[in-house]
Amino acid sequence: MASEHTDSVPVGNPQAAGIIYVQGVPTPETRLVLGGAISVSPMAIGTWAWGDSVWGYKPEMFDDIAATWDALQDGSSGINFFDTAEAYGKGESEKIIGRLLLKNRQEGKPLPIIATKFIPLPWRWRYPSSLVNALKGSMERLGVDVVDLYQIHGPIHLRSIEVVADALAEAVKLGLCKSVGVSNYSIDQMVRMHAALAKHGIQLASNQVEFSLLRRYPETSGMIAKCHELGVAVLAYSPLGMGRLTGKYTAENPPPSGRRFSNYPMTELAPLLAIIERIAKEHNVPMSAVALNYTIAKGTIPLGGARNPDQARQNAKAFGWRLSDEEVEELDGVAVVGDKSLFWQHG
């Protein structure tokens, strides 16, 4: 797994966080350091679709997922980072990754970095026990004795941020996870969590938010800049707009229902998609690689989904080049800013 968490590093300050975003051309060899504790590729594979019925998962799809995993294990892709959650498929995504990690061990292959999440439902209010017990459940499904990055899935906990921070700190101190993060937190919530963890000598590793050409809100709100100021990495979920930015879907062939993030009619996205397609042709890469490279150029780590080896290889083509400032500006001009939501997406 990743390097050991070291108490000798004062991880409550951004200087200890390491390089948390790509400042040049992202390559397969590029590594970023989250929370002063884990070394990750500048892109992760998001695994919501691995085991979840929202994405139409059926058990017979496991072979495709295993082939996707294998395609990313030879090192050439450079991707060593997978993001899951206890809520994905009610734990099925974690179980699938657990099977694949076991396969790596049996074959003597290195283990990638695994991030998972705790969903702070209202009846989970006994901290730290509710969080620690949930983490142990995730560890059992994943088949690991430590989780690399453990995140709060959303700002829906009834207890204060400080109480939740104490629980995350307890998980680190117990050796159950190497680093901790949050997801969907607003700027103010993220700042409070950062400060509360710093009292324990722990650097907040990340804030995972929806960020893409279909939701620039984390940038325009100042979230990304504030995270960088505090040494907090920004993990960008749905960087492909749940498939809408890949070129796979059109007004005549829209995405399946249920893909609720960035849910805009494909007819409204035609000007944006035309520019993505033109830039992709100029760089000789898939449209998905342009969308992912954009999020990297903005200082985030995208979590691109992949359900087959071809999708994984397309994602990896976001490496080895960088959009020019002029191309980024052109994309900004047709991108969607989006907004926050009252319940879930505060950041």
GROMACS .gro file of C-alpha atoms in nm:
model
  347
    1MET     CA    1   0.000   0.000   0.000
    2ALA     CA    2   0.108   0.363   0.039
    3SER     CA    3   0.386   0.486   0.260
    4GLU     CA    4   0.334   0.471   0.633
    5HIS     CA    5   0.175   0.768   0.808
    6THR     CA    6   0.449   0.939   1.006
    7ASP     CA    7   0.388   1.132   1.325
    8SER     CA    8   0.721   1.312   1.278
    9VAL     CA    9   0.569   1.531   1.005
   10PRO     CA   10   0.358   1.826   1.131
   11VAL     CA   11   0.068   1.736   0.905
   12GLY     CA   12  -0.161   2.006   1.044
   13ASN     CA   13  -0.010   2.262   0.808
   14PRO     CA   14  -0.011   2.289   0.428
   15GLN     CA   15   0.368   2.278   0.401
   16ALA     CA   16   0.350   1.917   0.521
   17ALA     CA   17   0.086   1.818   0.267
   18GLY     CA   18   0.328   1.785  -0.023
   19ILE     CA   19   0.240   1.854  -0.387
   20ILE     CA   20  -0.138   1.812  -0.411
   21TYR     CA   21  -0.205   1.906  -0.773
   22VAL     CA   22  -0.026   1.891  -1.108
   23GLN     CA   23   0.148   2.216  -1.200
   24GLY     CA   24   0.284   2.105  -1.538
   25VAL     CA   25   0.215   1.817  -1.772
   26PRO     CA   26   0.056   1.515  -1.599
   27THR     CA   27   0.242   1.194  -1.679
   28PRO     CA   28   0.206   0.829  -1.577
   29GLU     CA   29   0.503   0.885  -1.344
   30THR     CA   30   0.357   1.192  -1.171
   31ARG     CA   31   0.275   1.140  -0.805
   32LEU     CA   32   0.093   1.370  -0.565
   33VAL     CA   33   0.099   1.348  -0.185
   34LEU     CA   34  -0.227   1.365   0.008
   35GLY     CA   35  -0.236   1.447   0.376
   36GLY     CA   36   0.139   1.403   0.398
   37ALA     CA   37   0.064   1.031   0.399
   38ILE     CA   38  -0.023   0.872   0.063
   39SER     CA   39   0.132   0.901  -0.284
   40VAL     CA   40  -0.123   0.895  -0.566
   41SER     CA   41  -0.147   0.933  -0.941
   42PRO     CA   42  -0.294   1.260  -1.074
   43MET     CA   43  -0.608   1.072  -1.170
   44ALA     CA   44  -0.813   0.807  -0.991
   45ILE     CA   45  -1.067   0.552  -1.107
   46GLY     CA   46  -1.408   0.616  -0.957
   47THR     CA   47  -1.585   0.287  -0.884
   48TRP     CA   48  -1.947   0.388  -0.817
   49ALA     CA   49  -2.046   0.181  -1.122
   50TRP     CA   50  -1.870  -0.128  -0.984
   51GLY     CA   51  -2.156  -0.309  -0.816
   52ASP     CA   52  -2.426  -0.040  -0.810
   53SER     CA   53  -2.766  -0.082  -0.977
   54VAL     CA   54  -2.777   0.294  -1.055
   55TRP     CA   55  -2.529   0.208  -1.329
   56GLY     CA   56  -2.710  -0.112  -1.428
   57TYR     CA   57  -2.457  -0.342  -1.263
   58LYS     CA   58  -2.518  -0.717  -1.285
   59PRO     CA   59  -2.289  -0.990  -1.142
   60GLU     CA   60  -2.196  -1.107  -1.491
   61MET     CA   61  -2.025  -0.770  -1.542
   62PHE     CA   62  -1.753  -0.861  -1.291
   63ASP     CA   63  -1.529  -1.007  -1.562
   64ASP     CA   64  -1.520  -0.674  -1.747
   65ILE     CA   65  -1.436  -0.495  -1.423
   66ALA     CA   66  -1.161  -0.746  -1.346
   67ALA     CA   67  -1.019  -0.693  -1.695
   68THR     CA   68  -1.032  -0.316  -1.636
   69TRP     CA   69  -0.843  -0.360  -1.310
   70ASP     CA   70  -0.583  -0.582  -1.477
   71ALA     CA   71  -0.532  -0.328  -1.756
   72LEU     CA   72  -0.437  -0.072  -1.491
   73GLN     CA   73  -0.198  -0.296  -1.298
   74ASP     CA   74   0.087  -0.322  -1.549
   75GLY     CA   75   0.211   0.025  -1.460
   76SER     CA   76   0.196   0.175  -1.807
   77SER     CA   77  -0.124   0.366  -1.736
   78GLY     CA   78   0.026   0.527  -1.427
   79ILE     CA   79  -0.305   0.513  -1.241
   80ASN     CA   80  -0.263   0.369  -0.890
   81PHE     CA   81  -0.565   0.524  -0.715
   82PHE     CA   82  -0.920   0.386  -0.678
   83ASP     CA   83  -1.211   0.555  -0.503
   84THR     CA   84  -1.510   0.366  -0.362
   85ALA     CA   85  -1.766   0.399  -0.080
   86GLU     CA   86  -1.968   0.182   0.153
   87ALA     CA   87  -2.281   0.326  -0.013
   88TYR     CA   88  -2.188   0.211  -0.364
   89GLY     CA   89  -2.402  -0.094  -0.427
   90LYS     CA   90  -2.456  -0.119  -0.049
   91GLY     CA   91  -2.098  -0.236  -0.006
   92GLU     CA   92  -2.076  -0.438  -0.329
   93SER     CA   93  -1.819  -0.201  -0.482
   94GLU     CA   94  -1.592  -0.253  -0.181
   95LYS     CA   95  -1.639  -0.630  -0.204
   96ILE     CA   96  -1.544  -0.627  -0.573
   97ILE     CA   97  -1.229  -0.429  -0.498
   98GLY     CA   98  -1.157  -0.670  -0.214
   99ARG     CA   99  -1.162  -0.961  -0.459
  100LEU     CA  100  -0.929  -0.774  -0.693
  101LEU     CA  101  -0.687  -0.680  -0.415
  102LEU     CA  102  -0.673  -1.044  -0.313
  103LYS     CA  103  -0.589  -1.135  -0.673
  104ASN     CA  104  -0.299  -0.886  -0.666
  105ARG     CA  105  -0.165  -1.039  -0.347
  106GLN     CA  106  -0.188  -1.390  -0.489
  107GLU     CA  107  -0.003  -1.279  -0.803
  108GLY     CA  108   0.258  -1.082  -0.610
  109LYS     CA  109   0.155  -0.750  -0.763
  110PRO     CA  110   0.173  -0.413  -0.583
  111LEU     CA  111  -0.145  -0.292  -0.415
  112PRO     CA  112  -0.291   0.035  -0.539
  113ILE     CA  113  -0.414   0.320  -0.319
  114ILE     CA  114  -0.773   0.269  -0.202
  115ALA     CA  115  -1.004   0.546  -0.081
  116THR     CA  116  -1.347   0.478   0.062
  117LYS     CA  117  -1.617   0.674   0.241
  118PHE     CA  118  -1.838   0.681   0.550
  119ILE     CA  119  -2.194   0.797   0.495
  120PRO     CA  120  -2.302   0.985   0.812
  121LEU     CA  121  -2.670   0.893   0.816
  122PRO     CA  122  -2.880   1.054   1.093
  123TRP     CA  123  -2.897   0.740   1.304
  124ARG     CA  124  -2.519   0.712   1.302
  125TRP     CA  125  -2.465   0.971   1.571
  126ARG     CA  126  -2.253   0.789   1.828
  127TYR     CA  127  -1.903   0.915   1.754
  128PRO     CA  128  -1.639   0.788   1.735
  129SER     CA  129  -1.793   0.438   1.752
  130SER     CA  130  -2.035   0.481   1.457
  131LEU     CA  131  -1.753   0.589   1.228
  132VAL     CA  132  -1.493   0.344   1.358
  133ASN     CA  133  -1.733   0.050   1.329
  134ALA     CA  134  -1.829   0.152   0.975
  135LEU     CA  135  -1.460   0.179   0.883
  136LYS     CA  136  -1.397  -0.170   1.017
  137GLY     CA  137  -1.686  -0.293   0.802
  138SER     CA  138  -1.529  -0.134   0.495
  139MET     CA  139  -1.192  -0.286   0.584
  140GLU     CA  140  -1.353  -0.629   0.606
  141ARG     CA  141  -1.521  -0.594   0.266
  142LEU     CA  142  -1.197  -0.464   0.112
  143GLY     CA  143  -0.988  -0.730   0.284
  144VAL     CA  144  -0.734  -0.477   0.414
  145ASP     CA  145  -0.591  -0.398   0.757
  146VAL     CA  146  -0.567  -0.026   0.685
  147VAL     CA  147  -0.750   0.209   0.447
  148ASP     CA  148  -0.535   0.462   0.263
  149LEU     CA  149  -0.791   0.745   0.259
  150TYR     CA  150  -1.115   0.751   0.460
  151GLN     CA  151  -1.365   1.023   0.371
  152ILE     CA  152  -1.690   1.165   0.505
  153HIS     CA  153  -1.926   1.111   0.212
  154GLY     CA  154  -2.140   1.419   0.265
  155PRO     CA  155  -2.218   1.702   0.511
  156ILE     CA  156  -2.535   1.539   0.643
  157HIS     CA  157  -2.415   1.440   0.992
  158LEU     CA  158  -2.625   1.560   1.284
  159ARG     CA  159  -2.322   1.604   1.508
  160SER     CA  160  -2.083   1.897   1.471
  161ILE     CA  161  -1.788   1.898   1.235
  162GLU     CA  162  -1.559   1.903   1.538
  163VAL     CA  163  -1.715   1.583   1.677
  164VAL     CA  164  -1.677   1.413   1.339
  165ALA     CA  165  -1.317   1.538   1.316
  166ASP     CA  166  -1.240   1.382   1.653
  167ALA     CA  167  -1.377   1.051   1.522
  168LEU     CA  168  -1.162   1.070   1.207
  169ALA     CA  169  -0.859   1.148   1.422
  170GLU     CA  170  -0.937   0.846   1.638
  171ALA     CA  171  -0.944   0.626   1.326
  172VAL     CA  172  -0.598   0.753   1.230
  173LYS     CA  173  -0.463   0.707   1.582
  174LEU     CA  174  -0.597   0.350   1.590
  175GLY     CA  175  -0.404   0.277   1.270
  176LEU     CA  176  -0.723   0.200   1.074
  177CYS     CA  177  -0.656   0.461   0.804
  178LYS     CA  178  -0.354   0.655   0.683
  179SER     CA  179  -0.528   0.978   0.586
  180VAL     CA  180  -0.873   1.136   0.609
  181GLY     CA  181  -1.085   1.355   0.385
  182VAL     CA  182  -1.431   1.496   0.330
  183SER     CA  183  -1.671   1.516   0.039
  184ASN     CA  184  -1.926   1.774  -0.073
  185TYR     CA  185  -1.818   2.016   0.201
  186SER     CA  186  -1.855   2.391   0.156
  187ILE     CA  187  -1.556   2.620   0.197
  188ASP     CA  188  -1.655   2.706   0.556
  189GLN     CA  189  -1.718   2.340   0.645
  190MET     CA  190  -1.386   2.235   0.493
  191VAL     CA  191  -1.199   2.510   0.681
  192ARG     CA  192  -1.358   2.400   1.010
  193MET     CA  193  -1.267   2.036   0.948
  194HIS     CA  194  -0.911   2.134   0.856
  195ALA     CA  195  -0.876   2.332   1.181
  196ALA     CA  196  -1.032   2.059   1.397
  197LEU     CA  197  -0.803   1.790   1.256
  198ALA     CA  198  -0.498   2.016   1.290
  199LYS     CA  199  -0.553   2.014   1.666
  200HIS     CA  200  -0.475   1.642   1.647
  201GLY     CA  201  -0.170   1.704   1.426
  202ILE     CA  202  -0.352   1.564   1.122
  203GLN     CA  203  -0.365   1.732   0.781
  204LEU     CA  204  -0.705   1.717   0.607
  205ALA     CA  205  -0.610   1.527   0.293
  206SER     CA  206  -0.893   1.607   0.054
  207ASN     CA  207  -1.235   1.747  -0.028
  208GLN     CA  208  -1.416   1.548  -0.296
  209VAL     CA  209  -1.665   1.754  -0.497
  210GLU     CA  210  -1.838   1.737  -0.832
  211PHE     CA  211  -1.618   1.933  -1.071
  212SER     CA  212  -1.617   1.923  -1.449
  213LEU     CA  213  -1.695   2.126  -1.758
  214LEU     CA  214  -2.056   2.078  -1.648
  215ARG     CA  215  -1.999   2.210  -1.295
  216ARG     CA  216  -1.730   2.474  -1.246
  217TYR     CA  217  -1.886   2.586  -0.917
  218PRO     CA  218  -1.597   2.461  -0.696
  219GLU     CA  219  -1.364   2.685  -0.895
  220THR     CA  220  -1.584   2.992  -0.934
  221SER     CA  221  -1.684   2.982  -0.564
  222GLY     CA  222  -1.320   2.990  -0.456
  223MET     CA  223  -1.329   2.636  -0.316
  224ILE     CA  224  -1.035   2.503  -0.517
  225ALA     CA  225  -0.816   2.802  -0.431
  226LYS     CA  226  -0.898   2.778  -0.059
  227CYS     CA  227  -0.826   2.404  -0.056
  228HIS     CA  228  -0.488   2.464  -0.218
  229GLU     CA  229  -0.411   2.736   0.036
  230LEU     CA  230  -0.468   2.486   0.317
  231GLY     CA  231  -0.289   2.194   0.154
  232VAL     CA  232  -0.615   2.009   0.087
  233ALA     CA  233  -0.633   1.816  -0.242
  234VAL     CA  234  -0.949   1.853  -0.449
  235LEU     CA  235  -1.083   1.523  -0.580
  236ALA     CA  236  -1.319   1.584  -0.873
  237TYR     CA  237  -1.604   1.335  -0.903
  238SER     CA  238  -1.816   1.304  -1.219
  239PRO     CA  239  -1.541   1.474  -1.425
  240LEU     CA  240  -1.700   1.326  -1.738
  241GLY     CA  241  -2.049   1.447  -1.650
  242MET     CA  242  -2.164   1.087  -1.595
  243GLY     CA  243  -2.070   1.009  -1.956
  244ARG     CA  244  -2.209   1.324  -2.115
  245LEU     CA  245  -1.864   1.462  -2.202
  246THR     CA  246  -1.726   1.147  -2.365
  247GLY     CA  247  -1.893   1.175  -2.705
  248LYS     CA  248  -2.088   0.857  -2.639
  249TYR     CA  249  -2.422   1.034  -2.596
  250THR     CA  250  -2.619   1.274  -2.816
  251ALA     CA  251  -2.963   1.435  -2.818
  252GLU     CA  252  -3.084   1.132  -3.014
  253ASN     CA  253  -2.903   0.889  -2.784
  254PRO     CA  254  -2.916   1.043  -2.434
  255PRO     CA  255  -2.762   0.887  -2.120
  256PRO     CA  256  -2.974   0.635  -1.929
  257SER     CA  257  -3.208   0.781  -1.668
  258GLY     CA  258  -3.086   0.802  -1.309
  259ARG     CA  259  -2.755   0.976  -1.382
  260ARG     CA  260  -2.855   1.274  -1.177
  261PHE     CA  261  -2.534   1.476  -1.153
  262SER     CA  262  -2.489   1.734  -1.433
  263ASN     CA  263  -2.824   1.629  -1.571
  264TYR     CA  264  -2.856   1.874  -1.860
  265PRO     CA  265  -3.036   1.801  -2.190
  266MET     CA  266  -2.783   1.695  -2.450
  267THR     CA  267  -2.919   1.960  -2.689
  268GLU     CA  268  -2.795   2.231  -2.448
  269LEU     CA  269  -2.446   2.081  -2.443
  270ALA     CA  270  -2.392   2.081  -2.820
  271PRO     CA  271  -2.168   2.395  -2.831
  272LEU     CA  272  -1.947   2.262  -2.550
  273LEU     CA  273  -1.924   1.915  -2.701
  274ALA     CA  274  -1.830   2.059  -3.040
  275ILE     CA  275  -1.533   2.243  -2.889
  276ILE     CA  276  -1.426   1.937  -2.687
  277GLU     CA  277  -1.441   1.727  -3.005
  278ARG     CA  278  -1.231   1.978  -3.202
  279ILE     CA  279  -0.965   2.000  -2.929
  280ALA     CA  280  -0.959   1.620  -2.897
  281LYS     CA  281  -0.889   1.584  -3.270
  282GLU     CA  282  -0.612   1.846  -3.253
  283HIS     CA  283  -0.442   1.652  -2.973
  284ASN     CA  284  -0.528   1.309  -3.118
  285VAL     CA  285  -0.698   1.197  -2.796
  286PRO     CA  286  -1.053   1.090  -2.704
  287MET     CA  287  -1.303   1.354  -2.590
  288SER     CA  288  -1.293   1.203  -2.241
  289ALA     CA  289  -0.919   1.279  -2.221
  290VAL     CA  290  -0.988   1.647  -2.292
  291ALA     CA  291  -1.252   1.664  -2.017
  292LEU     CA  292  -1.017   1.494  -1.769
  293ASN     CA  293  -0.716   1.704  -1.867
  294TYR     CA  294  -0.927   2.016  -1.809
  295THR     CA  295  -0.995   1.917  -1.448
  296ILE     CA  296  -0.624   1.843  -1.396
  297ALA     CA  297  -0.531   2.182  -1.544
  298LYS     CA  298  -0.766   2.341  -1.289
  299GLY     CA  299  -0.574   2.185  -0.999
  300THR     CA  300  -0.788   1.884  -0.918
  301ILE     CA  301  -0.752   1.506  -0.923
  302PRO     CA  302  -1.031   1.365  -1.141
  303LEU     CA  303  -1.207   1.040  -1.055
  304GLY     CA  304  -1.290   0.903  -1.397
  305GLY     CA  305  -1.518   0.602  -1.416
  306ALA     CA  306  -1.421   0.295  -1.619
  307ARG     CA  307  -1.621  -0.024  -1.663
  308ASN     CA  308  -1.410  -0.186  -1.933
  309PRO     CA  309  -1.042  -0.181  -2.033
  310ASP     CA  310  -1.105   0.050  -2.329
  311GLN     CA  311  -1.257   0.318  -2.105
  312ALA     CA  312  -0.960   0.288  -1.868
  313ARG     CA  313  -0.715   0.329  -2.156
  314GLN     CA  314  -0.909   0.631  -2.285
  315ASN     CA  315  -0.893   0.791  -1.939
  316ALA     CA  316  -0.517   0.739  -1.928
  317LYS     CA  317  -0.481   0.941  -2.251
  318ALA     CA  318  -0.535   1.251  -2.036
  319PHE     CA  319  -0.168   1.204  -1.942
  320GLY     CA  320   0.133   1.320  -2.143
  321TRP     CA  321   0.001   1.660  -2.253
  322ARG     CA  322  -0.171   1.967  -2.115
  323LEU     CA  323  -0.437   2.199  -2.249
  324SER     CA  324  -0.300   2.541  -2.342
  325ASP     CA  325  -0.416   2.848  -2.152
  326GLU     CA  326  -0.607   2.952  -2.462
  327GLU     CA  327  -0.785   2.616  -2.484
  328VAL     CA  328  -0.878   2.629  -2.116
  329GLU     CA  329  -1.014   2.981  -2.162
  330GLU     CA  330  -1.218   2.871  -2.463
  331LEU     CA  331  -1.363   2.578  -2.268
  332ASP     CA  332  -1.439   2.807  -1.973
  333GLY     CA  333  -1.647   3.021  -2.206
  334VAL     CA  334  -1.888   2.738  -2.289
  335ALA     CA  335  -1.870   2.537  -1.966
  336VAL     CA  336  -2.154   2.526  -1.712
  337VAL     CA  337  -2.095   2.693  -1.374
  338GLY     CA  338  -2.369   2.503  -1.189
  339ASP     CA  339  -2.461   2.555  -0.827
  340LYS     CA  340  -2.471   2.395  -0.483
  341SER     CA  341  -2.764   2.209  -0.331
  342LEU     CA  342  -2.929   2.243   0.008
  343PHE     CA  343  -2.893   1.879   0.114
  344TRP     CA  344  -2.587   1.718  -0.043
  345GLN     CA  345  -2.360   1.933  -0.255
  346HIS     CA  346  -2.244   2.219  -0.034
  347GLY     CA  347  -1.914   2.259  -0.216
   0.00000   0.00000   0.00000
